[in-house]
């Protein structure tokens, strides 16, 4: 068999479909001599037998080492300024275990809801090391942040700023605040679009337009004039899956210029500058992320230069990576079921597309449906000498768009009962999972030094019925 005309340009026909591309897999993933996929030497058959499928299989070692890589790269790049702060963006994946790993590794935690804040606090993370985001935080969320004296509340609008000041004033406390700005830079992988204004819900506009000052500067005026607000600095988050440092550099320059405007207008230099998250990872061989240290050095050089030009001290830099820490640490293990070949029209004839359906889908990974995200897949329960055939790994949901992996070359004999592994599912998969079609959300299993343990258990039938009032009434009959 040869390459399929249905394959995307980036997907090469493999010499050996059993081979693992190390760029896509967590450290510690390998094939055992038998050909079975393993993490830390623990075979996937054993994991599937013990925890069932689908299951998220996470390398704690990989997760922690990526967190350390960010911590070390940014601390080294900003060593002359006394280091930098890395906030792990919990929206990518948060559990009590992960929050405590991040604290142990010297990272802080970025949350964006009361629920994420709850997990971080329950895990014992120092509130001074937690940030709270959100464009529409509830009073309960803001009051909780004030109650525990959170290190930073990232304020998204003038409306929220005034409301927060009122809530803090009523409690007799002071809110620690960063202002989220729209720097007019949007970065997505290799494309950078620098626009004057962005039509989006997040952040304060930096444009002066018809008014004397921008919305962002009006927010600064209000914050600095309020006894209930401690304004620490400014923040921007420019996008996701970013591979090159240019977008971060452009945003940094604009925010530093804004800090210079504040210094000029108010005679104060705000001490903090947060450049958000968005660092990209490899989902397919097409994705080629740069080394974190390279990005950190490039950002540090630009920040230093612009601060010198603007005659500012270099502010304390912070960043909020999520995907780049959690994503590569995990693969999802599914069991294959139905196999079906479909004839598809192509120029000059037809081609076969194989559909291999697995026991999960958009309820454990909605990213392909939401963002057209691409993933990779391998036959995991065994190696196979069968020729590779272009395969679409489909989920089991009642949606034709329910695709887990759009295109992968899997051995032609992969089928019912085989285990299929999809790498790069540590971020925004479990976190976005749902009970669609009443599937239970899968467990998350963490491995370290050859030992596996559940860090989030999967949902069972009782869980599926627990919130249904009718079921509870019937149960009590
Ligand atoms: C404000 C903010 N910070 C950090 C992140 C984390 O981004 P990533 O996981 O791409 O690093 C996000 C993601 O949406 C975000 O909105």
Short mmCIF file of C-alpha atoms and ligand atoms in Angstrom, two decimals:
data_model
loop_
_atom_site.label_atom_id
_atom_site.label_comp_id
_atom_site.label_asym_id
_atom_site.label_seq_id
_atom_site.Cartn_x
_atom_site.Cartn_y
_atom_site.Cartn_z
CA UNK A 1 0.00 0.00 0.00
CA UNK A 2 1.12 3.56 -0.52
CA UNK A 3 0.40 7.04 0.77
CA UNK A 4 -3.29 7.94 0.62
CA UNK A 5 -4.44 10.90 -1.49
CA UNK A 6 -6.71 11.70 1.47
CA UNK A 7 -3.78 12.25 3.82
CA UNK A 8 -2.94 15.85 4.78
CA UNK A 9 0.33 17.23 3.38
CA UNK A 10 2.07 17.07 6.76
CA UNK A 11 1.41 13.36 7.29
CA UNK A 12 4.15 11.21 5.79
CA UNK A 13 3.58 7.58 4.93
CA UNK A 14 5.55 5.78 7.66
CA UNK A 15 8.15 3.11 7.07
CA UNK A 16 7.03 1.63 10.36
CA UNK A 17 3.66 2.55 11.85
CA UNK A 18 4.82 1.26 15.25
CA UNK A 19 7.50 3.90 15.57
CA UNK A 20 7.02 6.61 18.20
CA UNK A 21 7.90 10.19 17.33
CA UNK A 22 9.57 11.40 20.56
CA UNK A 23 8.37 14.98 19.93
CA UNK A 24 4.78 13.84 20.48
CA UNK A 25 5.11 11.63 23.55
CA UNK A 26 5.80 12.19 27.23
CA UNK A 27 9.21 11.21 28.49
CA UNK A 28 9.18 7.61 29.66
CA UNK A 29 6.90 6.40 26.84
CA UNK A 30 8.37 3.51 24.88
CA UNK A 31 7.48 0.15 23.41
CA UNK A 32 8.22 -2.95 25.44
CA UNK A 33 10.02 -5.79 23.74
CA UNK A 34 6.62 -7.32 23.03
CA UNK A 35 5.74 -4.20 21.05
CA UNK A 36 3.19 -2.98 23.60
CA UNK A 37 3.22 0.74 24.43
CA UNK A 38 4.36 1.52 27.96
CA UNK A 39 4.92 4.46 30.27
CA UNK A 40 7.77 4.10 32.76
CA UNK A 41 7.88 0.44 31.77
CA UNK A 42 4.22 -0.14 32.70
CA UNK A 43 2.37 -1.64 29.73
CA UNK A 44 -0.88 -0.14 28.50
CA UNK A 45 -2.68 -3.48 28.71
CA UNK A 46 -2.05 -3.55 32.45
CA UNK A 47 -3.26 0.06 32.74
CA UNK A 48 -6.37 -0.66 30.69
CA UNK A 49 -7.14 -3.76 32.74
CA UNK A 50 -6.74 -1.88 35.99
CA UNK A 51 -8.40 1.45 35.17
CA UNK A 52 -10.56 0.72 32.12
CA UNK A 53 -10.71 2.80 28.96
CA UNK A 54 -10.88 5.55 27.97
CA UNK A 55 -8.27 6.67 30.47
CA UNK A 56 -5.92 9.63 30.58
CA UNK A 57 -2.42 8.32 31.27
CA UNK A 58 -0.20 11.04 32.66
CA UNK A 59 3.53 11.08 33.37
CA UNK A 60 4.06 12.97 36.61
CA UNK A 61 7.76 13.09 35.80
CA UNK A 62 7.12 14.73 32.43
CA UNK A 63 4.57 17.17 33.87
CA UNK A 64 6.93 18.26 36.64
CA UNK A 65 9.95 18.50 34.38
CA UNK A 66 8.15 20.80 31.92
CA UNK A 67 7.11 22.99 34.86
CA UNK A 68 10.74 23.13 35.99
CA UNK A 69 11.87 23.92 32.44
CA UNK A 70 9.67 27.05 32.42
CA UNK A 71 10.72 28.02 35.93
CA UNK A 72 14.42 27.63 35.17
CA UNK A 73 14.33 29.19 31.70
CA UNK A 74 12.56 32.36 32.85
CA UNK A 75 14.53 32.63 36.09
CA UNK A 76 17.77 32.36 34.14
CA UNK A 77 16.67 34.79 31.43
CA UNK A 78 15.70 37.35 34.08
CA UNK A 79 18.47 36.47 36.55
CA UNK A 80 19.84 40.02 36.46
CA UNK A 81 16.45 41.26 37.66
CA UNK A 82 16.12 38.65 40.42
CA UNK A 83 14.10 36.13 38.37
CA UNK A 84 10.55 35.82 37.08
CA UNK A 85 7.31 34.17 38.22
CA UNK A 86 5.67 31.27 36.40
CA UNK A 87 1.95 30.77 37.01
CA UNK A 88 0.72 27.38 35.81
CA UNK A 89 -2.57 28.02 33.98
CA UNK A 90 -4.88 25.61 35.74
CA UNK A 91 -7.51 25.80 33.02
CA UNK A 92 -5.37 23.40 30.98
CA UNK A 93 -5.77 20.68 33.62
CA UNK A 94 -6.17 21.10 37.35
CA UNK A 95 -6.56 18.61 40.16
CA UNK A 96 -5.43 18.60 43.76
CA UNK A 97 -2.39 16.51 42.84
CA UNK A 98 -1.36 18.77 39.97
CA UNK A 99 -1.80 21.93 42.04
CA UNK A 100 0.48 20.52 44.71
CA UNK A 101 3.08 19.31 42.17
CA UNK A 102 3.21 22.84 40.76
CA UNK A 103 3.69 24.35 44.20
CA UNK A 104 6.41 21.84 44.99
CA UNK A 105 8.18 22.81 41.76
CA UNK A 106 8.10 26.49 42.72
CA UNK A 107 5.35 27.55 40.32
CA UNK A 108 2.33 29.63 41.17
CA UNK A 109 -1.22 28.93 39.99
CA UNK A 110 -3.37 30.90 37.61
CA UNK A 111 -7.11 30.24 38.00
CA UNK A 112 -10.05 31.62 36.08
CA UNK A 113 -13.09 30.61 38.13
CA UNK A 114 -14.20 30.02 41.68
CA UNK A 115 -13.96 26.27 41.04
CA UNK A 116 -10.33 26.40 39.93
CA UNK A 117 -9.59 28.70 42.86
CA UNK A 118 -11.22 26.16 45.18
CA UNK A 119 -8.96 23.38 43.87
CA UNK A 120 -5.82 25.48 44.27
CA UNK A 121 -6.75 26.53 47.81
CA UNK A 122 -7.77 22.99 48.79
CA UNK A 123 -4.41 21.76 47.54
CA UNK A 124 -2.79 24.11 50.03
CA UNK A 125 -1.37 26.58 47.51
CA UNK A 126 -0.40 29.84 49.23
CA UNK A 127 -3.12 32.38 48.27
CA UNK A 128 -0.35 34.93 47.72
CA UNK A 129 0.78 32.69 44.85
CA UNK A 130 -2.59 32.43 43.12
CA UNK A 131 -4.03 34.64 40.40
CA UNK A 132 -7.70 34.92 39.44
CA UNK A 133 -8.80 35.69 35.89
CA UNK A 134 -12.19 36.01 34.24
CA UNK A 135 -14.15 38.57 32.26
CA UNK A 136 -17.25 38.21 34.44
CA UNK A 137 -16.25 37.14 37.91
CA UNK A 138 -19.14 36.67 40.30
CA UNK A 139 -19.42 38.44 43.64
CA UNK A 140 -18.83 35.09 45.31
CA UNK A 141 -15.59 34.64 43.34
CA UNK A 142 -14.38 38.17 44.04
CA UNK A 143 -15.30 37.95 47.72
CA UNK A 144 -13.49 34.63 48.06
CA UNK A 145 -10.40 36.19 46.49
CA UNK A 146 -10.60 39.11 48.89
CA UNK A 147 -11.28 36.87 51.87
CA UNK A 148 -8.08 34.88 51.33
CA UNK A 149 -6.11 37.96 50.22
CA UNK A 150 -5.27 36.52 46.82
CA UNK A 151 -1.93 37.55 45.33
CA UNK A 152 -3.57 38.98 42.22
CA UNK A 153 -6.98 39.53 40.75
CA UNK A 154 -6.63 40.19 37.03
CA UNK A 155 -9.29 42.82 36.35
CA UNK A 156 -10.82 42.77 32.89
CA UNK A 157 -12.97 45.92 32.68
CA UNK A 158 -13.68 49.26 34.30
CA UNK A 159 -17.05 47.88 35.37
CA UNK A 160 -15.31 45.09 37.27
CA UNK A 161 -12.67 47.41 38.71
CA UNK A 162 -15.27 49.70 40.23
CA UNK A 163 -17.27 46.78 41.52
CA UNK A 164 -14.21 45.15 43.05
CA UNK A 165 -13.21 48.41 44.72
CA UNK A 166 -16.70 48.62 46.23
CA UNK A 167 -16.58 45.01 47.45
CA UNK A 168 -13.09 45.44 48.91
CA UNK A 169 -14.06 48.78 50.49
CA UNK A 170 -17.11 47.20 52.11
CA UNK A 171 -14.91 44.49 53.60
CA UNK A 172 -12.28 47.00 54.71
CA UNK A 173 -9.65 45.22 52.59
CA UNK A 174 -7.46 46.08 49.65
CA UNK A 175 -7.56 44.07 46.39
CA UNK A 176 -4.29 43.16 44.67
CA UNK A 177 -4.90 43.96 41.02
CA UNK A 178 -3.37 43.55 37.58
CA UNK A 179 -5.19 45.13 34.66
CA UNK A 180 -5.72 42.92 31.61
CA UNK A 181 -5.03 44.93 28.47
CA UNK A 182 -5.65 44.38 24.78
CA UNK A 183 -2.25 45.04 23.27
CA UNK A 184 -3.60 44.62 19.73
CA UNK A 185 -1.41 41.59 19.08
CA UNK A 186 -2.98 38.28 18.32
CA UNK A 187 -0.71 35.33 17.75
CA UNK A 188 -1.69 31.91 16.54
CA UNK A 189 1.11 29.46 15.77
CA UNK A 190 3.15 31.10 13.01
CA UNK A 191 0.79 33.94 12.18
CA UNK A 192 0.81 37.28 13.91
CA UNK A 193 -1.91 39.75 13.31
CA UNK A 194 -1.21 43.13 14.81
CA UNK A 195 -4.42 45.10 14.75
CA UNK A 196 -5.30 48.50 16.10
CA UNK A 197 -8.33 47.14 17.85
CA UNK A 198 -9.65 43.69 18.56
CA UNK A 199 -13.29 42.81 18.69
CA UNK A 200 -13.20 40.46 21.68
CA UNK A 201 -14.59 40.19 25.16
CA UNK A 202 -11.33 40.20 27.12
CA UNK A 203 -9.34 43.14 28.36
CA UNK A 204 -9.18 46.91 28.37
CA UNK A 205 -8.60 48.83 25.16
CA UNK A 206 -5.29 50.68 24.88
CA UNK A 207 -6.58 52.93 22.11
CA UNK A 208 -7.17 56.60 22.87
CA UNK A 209 -9.64 56.98 19.98
CA UNK A 210 -11.87 60.05 20.48
CA UNK A 211 -11.25 60.28 24.16
CA UNK A 212 -8.26 61.93 25.75
CA UNK A 213 -7.10 58.73 27.30
CA UNK A 214 -7.61 55.07 26.56
CA UNK A 215 -9.97 52.84 28.50
CA UNK A 216 -6.89 51.15 29.95
CA UNK A 217 -5.51 54.48 31.23
CA UNK A 218 -8.88 55.41 32.70
CA UNK A 219 -8.75 52.12 34.60
CA UNK A 220 -5.27 53.01 35.86
CA UNK A 221 -6.54 56.41 37.02
CA UNK A 222 -9.40 54.77 38.91
CA UNK A 223 -7.18 52.06 40.44
CA UNK A 224 -4.49 54.47 41.59
CA UNK A 225 -7.13 56.77 43.02
CA UNK A 226 -8.78 54.03 45.06
CA UNK A 227 -7.85 53.13 48.62
CA UNK A 228 -9.35 49.68 48.04
CA UNK A 229 -7.12 48.77 45.08
CA UNK A 230 -3.44 47.94 45.11
CA UNK A 231 -2.44 48.18 41.44
CA UNK A 232 0.56 45.94 40.83
CA UNK A 233 0.79 46.03 37.07
CA UNK A 234 -0.58 45.02 33.70
CA UNK A 235 -1.29 41.78 31.87
CA UNK A 236 -1.85 40.52 28.34
CA UNK A 237 -2.58 37.09 26.88
CA UNK A 238 -2.16 37.07 23.12
CA UNK A 239 -3.32 33.63 21.98
CA UNK A 240 -2.50 29.95 21.98
CA UNK A 241 -0.28 27.37 20.30
CA UNK A 242 2.39 30.02 19.71
CA UNK A 243 5.75 28.70 18.51
CA UNK A 244 7.89 31.80 18.08
CA UNK A 245 8.69 34.61 20.50
CA UNK A 246 7.75 37.53 18.20
CA UNK A 247 4.14 37.82 19.38
CA UNK A 248 5.21 37.91 23.04
CA UNK A 249 7.88 40.49 22.19
CA UNK A 250 5.40 42.76 20.40
CA UNK A 251 3.00 42.56 23.33
CA UNK A 252 5.82 43.21 25.82
CA UNK A 253 6.87 46.34 23.93
CA UNK A 254 3.34 47.71 23.90
CA UNK A 255 2.82 47.01 27.59
CA UNK A 256 6.17 48.54 28.55
CA UNK A 257 5.27 51.67 26.57
CA UNK A 258 2.02 51.75 28.52
CA UNK A 259 3.92 51.43 31.82
CA UNK A 260 6.03 54.37 30.64
CA UNK A 261 2.86 56.37 29.95
CA UNK A 262 1.65 55.57 33.47
CA UNK A 263 5.00 56.64 34.93
CA UNK A 264 4.75 59.90 33.02
CA UNK A 265 1.14 60.57 33.99
CA UNK A 266 1.20 59.41 37.62
CA UNK A 267 4.89 59.49 38.57
CA UNK A 268 4.74 55.85 39.65
CA UNK A 269 6.24 52.80 38.06
CA UNK A 270 4.04 49.74 38.40
CA UNK A 271 6.21 46.81 39.43
CA UNK A 272 4.68 43.87 37.48
CA UNK A 273 4.19 42.80 33.88
CA UNK A 274 2.47 39.52 32.99
CA UNK A 275 2.77 38.23 29.44
CA UNK A 276 0.19 35.44 29.75
CA UNK A 277 0.41 31.95 28.30
CA UNK A 278 0.09 30.44 24.85
CA UNK A 279 3.30 28.42 24.39
CA UNK A 280 2.72 25.79 21.73
CA UNK A 281 3.26 22.02 21.75
CA UNK A 282 3.55 19.29 19.13
CA UNK A 283 0.29 17.49 18.37
CA UNK A 284 1.52 16.27 14.99
CA UNK A 285 4.91 16.25 13.24
CA UNK A 286 3.88 19.54 11.64
CA UNK A 287 4.18 21.37 14.98
CA UNK A 288 7.67 22.51 15.86
CA UNK A 289 7.78 24.39 19.17
CA UNK A 290 10.96 26.26 20.10
CA UNK A 291 12.91 25.50 23.25
CA UNK A 292 11.50 27.37 26.24
CA UNK A 293 14.94 28.77 27.07
CA UNK A 294 15.21 30.34 23.60
CA UNK A 295 11.84 32.04 23.95
CA UNK A 296 12.66 33.25 27.46
CA UNK A 297 15.99 34.72 26.34
CA UNK A 298 14.38 36.44 23.36
CA UNK A 299 11.65 37.98 25.54
CA UNK A 300 14.18 39.08 28.16
CA UNK A 301 16.34 40.84 25.55
CA UNK A 302 13.38 42.78 24.16
CA UNK A 303 12.01 43.65 27.61
CA UNK A 304 15.40 44.96 28.75
CA UNK A 305 15.97 46.98 25.63
CA UNK A 306 12.53 48.60 25.65
CA UNK A 307 12.72 49.38 29.36
CA UNK A 308 16.09 51.05 28.83
CA UNK A 309 14.65 53.09 25.95
CA UNK A 310 11.65 54.07 28.07
CA UNK A 311 13.87 54.77 31.09
CA UNK A 312 12.01 52.28 33.24
CA UNK A 313 13.26 49.67 35.66
CA UNK A 314 12.59 46.19 34.29
CA UNK A 315 9.31 45.14 35.98
CA UNK A 316 8.88 41.74 37.61
CA UNK A 317 7.92 39.50 34.69
CA UNK A 318 5.39 36.71 35.00
CA UNK A 319 3.99 34.22 32.51
CA UNK A 320 1.06 31.77 32.53
CA UNK A 321 1.81 28.63 30.52
CA UNK A 322 -0.78 25.85 30.68
CA UNK A 323 -0.78 23.68 27.56
CA UNK A 324 3.03 23.53 27.29
CA UNK A 325 3.31 22.07 30.80
CA UNK A 326 0.29 19.74 30.88
CA UNK A 327 -0.29 18.83 27.25
CA UNK A 328 2.63 16.56 26.35
CA UNK A 329 2.58 14.75 29.71
CA UNK A 330 -0.48 12.68 28.85
CA UNK A 331 -1.90 10.27 26.31
CA UNK A 332 -5.44 9.00 26.12
CA UNK A 333 -5.88 5.26 25.90
CA UNK A 334 -8.97 4.02 24.09
CA UNK A 335 -10.27 0.60 23.11
CA UNK A 336 -11.11 0.19 19.44
CA UNK A 337 -14.42 -1.26 18.29
CA UNK A 338 -16.06 -0.95 14.90
CA UNK A 339 -13.91 -0.69 11.77
CA UNK A 340 -15.43 0.55 8.55
CA UNK A 341 -13.98 1.47 5.15
CA UNK A 342 -15.57 4.29 3.20
CA UNK A 343 -15.01 5.15 -0.46
CA UNK A 344 -14.29 8.82 -1.01
CA UNK A 345 -14.18 10.66 -4.35
CA UNK A 346 -10.80 12.12 -5.20
CA UNK A 347 -9.41 13.64 -8.40
CA UNK A 348 -9.32 10.86 -10.96
CA UNK A 349 -11.12 8.16 -8.96
CA UNK A 350 -11.84 7.09 -5.42
CA UNK A 351 -9.83 6.43 -2.31
CA UNK A 352 -10.60 4.50 0.83
CA UNK A 353 -10.85 6.14 4.17
CA UNK A 354 -10.86 3.79 7.12
CA UNK A 355 -12.90 4.71 10.18
CA UNK A 356 -11.85 3.04 13.41
CA UNK A 357 -14.22 3.89 16.24
CA UNK A 358 -13.10 4.02 19.86
CA UNK A 359 -14.91 3.99 23.19
CA UNK A 360 -14.65 7.74 23.84
CA UNK A 361 -14.64 10.81 21.65
CA UNK A 362 -15.81 14.39 21.89
CA UNK A 363 -16.81 13.94 25.54
CA UNK A 364 -13.18 13.34 26.55
CA UNK A 365 -11.59 15.49 23.83
CA UNK A 366 -13.79 18.14 22.24
CA UNK A 367 -10.85 20.02 20.70
CA UNK A 368 -11.11 18.47 17.22
CA UNK A 369 -14.77 19.52 17.10
CA UNK A 370 -14.24 22.93 18.70
CA UNK A 371 -11.04 24.02 16.98
CA UNK A 372 -10.44 21.56 14.15
CA UNK A 373 -7.49 20.42 16.24
CA UNK A 374 -5.29 17.66 14.82
CA UNK A 375 -3.89 14.81 16.89
CA UNK A 376 -1.82 11.70 16.23
CA UNK A 377 -2.51 8.08 17.13
CA UNK A 378 -0.77 4.71 17.38
CA UNK A 379 -1.79 1.13 17.88
CA UNK A 380 -0.80 0.69 21.52
CA UNK A 381 -1.64 -2.82 22.70
CA UNK A 382 0.85 -4.46 20.34
CA UNK A 383 3.21 -3.82 17.47
CA UNK A 384 2.01 -4.93 14.07
CA UNK A 385 3.79 -5.73 10.84
CA UNK A 386 0.64 -5.03 8.81
CA UNK A 387 0.96 -2.29 6.25
CA UNK A 388 -0.01 1.21 7.39
CA UNK A 389 -3.39 2.45 6.20
CA UNK A 390 -4.80 5.95 6.50
CA UNK A 391 -7.25 5.80 9.38
CA UNK A 392 -9.67 8.23 10.92
CA UNK A 393 -10.11 7.54 14.62
CA UNK A 394 -13.74 8.31 15.38
CA UNK A 395 -15.52 8.61 18.70
CA UNK A 396 -18.74 6.87 19.70
CA UNK A 397 -20.99 9.91 20.04
CA UNK A 398 -24.11 10.69 18.05
CA UNK A 399 -22.39 13.42 16.01
CA UNK A 400 -20.77 12.91 12.64
CA UNK A 401 -18.17 15.52 13.63
CA UNK A 402 -17.11 13.35 16.56
CA UNK A 403 -13.58 12.67 15.39
CA UNK A 404 -10.67 12.02 17.74
CA UNK A 405 -7.85 11.91 15.19
CA UNK A 406 -8.60 13.04 11.67
CA UNK A 407 -5.69 11.32 9.93
CA UNK A 408 -3.18 8.76 11.14
CA UNK A 409 -1.46 5.82 9.46
CA UNK A 410 -2.32 2.81 11.61
CA UNK A 411 -1.49 -0.82 10.84
CA UNK A 412 -4.20 -2.27 8.60
CA UNK A 413 -5.00 -5.02 11.09
CA UNK A 414 -5.78 -2.63 13.97
CA UNK A 415 -9.34 -3.35 15.01
CA UNK A 416 -11.77 -4.49 17.64
CA UNK A 417 -10.23 -4.96 21.06
CA UNK A 418 -6.98 -3.20 20.24
CA UNK A 419 -5.83 -0.31 22.39
CA UNK A 420 -5.27 2.98 20.59
CA UNK A 421 -3.20 5.77 22.18
CA UNK A 422 -3.49 9.47 21.35
CA UNK A 423 -0.63 11.64 22.66
CA UNK A 424 -0.70 15.31 23.70
CA UNK A 425 -4.02 15.14 25.54
CA UNK A 426 -2.92 16.55 28.91
CA UNK A 427 -4.28 20.04 28.28
CA UNK A 428 -7.82 21.15 27.48
CA UNK A 429 -9.14 17.59 27.09
CA UNK A 430 -10.13 16.34 30.53
CA UNK A 431 -10.65 19.99 31.48
CA UNK A 432 -13.18 20.39 28.65
CA UNK A 433 -14.71 16.95 29.03
CA UNK A 434 -18.46 16.49 29.30
CA UNK A 435 -21.10 13.85 29.92
CA UNK A 436 -22.48 14.18 26.40
CA UNK A 437 -24.63 11.15 25.54
CA UNK A 438 -24.30 10.18 29.22
CA UNK A 439 -20.77 8.90 28.90
CA UNK A 440 -18.87 9.04 32.17
CA UNK A 441 -15.82 11.27 32.21
CA UNK A 442 -12.66 9.13 32.18
CA UNK A 443 -10.23 8.74 35.06
CA UNK A 444 -6.80 10.36 35.13
CA UNK A 445 -3.96 8.05 36.11
CA UNK A 446 -0.54 9.43 36.98
CA UNK A 447 2.63 7.38 36.70
CA UNK A 448 5.87 8.02 38.47
CA UNK A 449 8.87 5.71 38.78
CA UNK A 450 6.90 2.79 37.44
CA UNK A 451 3.98 3.14 39.86
CA UNK A 452 0.52 4.21 38.74
CA UNK A 453 -2.16 5.90 40.83
CA UNK A 454 -5.53 7.47 40.19
CA UNK A 455 -5.47 11.23 40.61
CA UNK A 456 -9.05 11.72 39.40
CA UNK A 457 -11.37 8.76 39.38
CA UNK A 458 -13.63 8.11 36.42
CA UNK A 459 -17.36 8.59 36.60
CA UNK A 460 -19.55 5.53 37.07
CA UNK A 461 -23.28 4.97 36.56
CA UNK A 462 -24.08 6.34 40.00
CA UNK A 463 -22.25 9.55 39.10
CA UNK A 464 -24.25 9.81 35.91
CA UNK A 465 -27.52 9.66 37.84
CA UNK A 466 -26.46 11.53 40.97
CA UNK A 467 -27.75 14.95 39.98
CA UNK A 468 -30.95 13.74 38.39
CA UNK A 469 -33.59 14.61 40.97
CA UNK A 470 -35.99 12.03 39.58
CA UNK A 471 -33.44 9.27 40.02
CA UNK A 472 -32.81 10.32 43.62
CA UNK A 473 -36.54 10.25 44.34
CA UNK A 474 -36.88 6.83 42.75
CA UNK A 475 -33.82 5.67 44.71
CA UNK A 476 -35.50 6.72 47.96
CA UNK A 477 -38.76 4.93 47.28
C1 LIG B 1 -5.29 34.62 30.56
C2 LIG B 1 -4.73 33.30 30.15
N1 LIG B 1 -3.55 32.92 30.66
C3 LIG B 1 -3.00 31.72 30.33
C4 LIG B 1 -3.64 30.85 29.47
C5 LIG B 1 -3.00 29.54 29.16
O1 LIG B 1 -2.71 29.41 27.83
P1 LIG B 1 -1.87 28.14 27.30
O2 LIG B 1 -2.47 26.94 27.91
O3 LIG B 1 -2.06 28.20 25.83
O4 LIG B 1 -0.46 28.36 27.73
C6 LIG B 1 -4.86 31.23 28.90
C7 LIG B 1 -5.56 30.33 27.96
O5 LIG B 1 -6.58 30.56 27.43
C8 LIG B 1 -5.44 32.48 29.25
O6 LIG B 1 -6.61 32.87 28.77
#
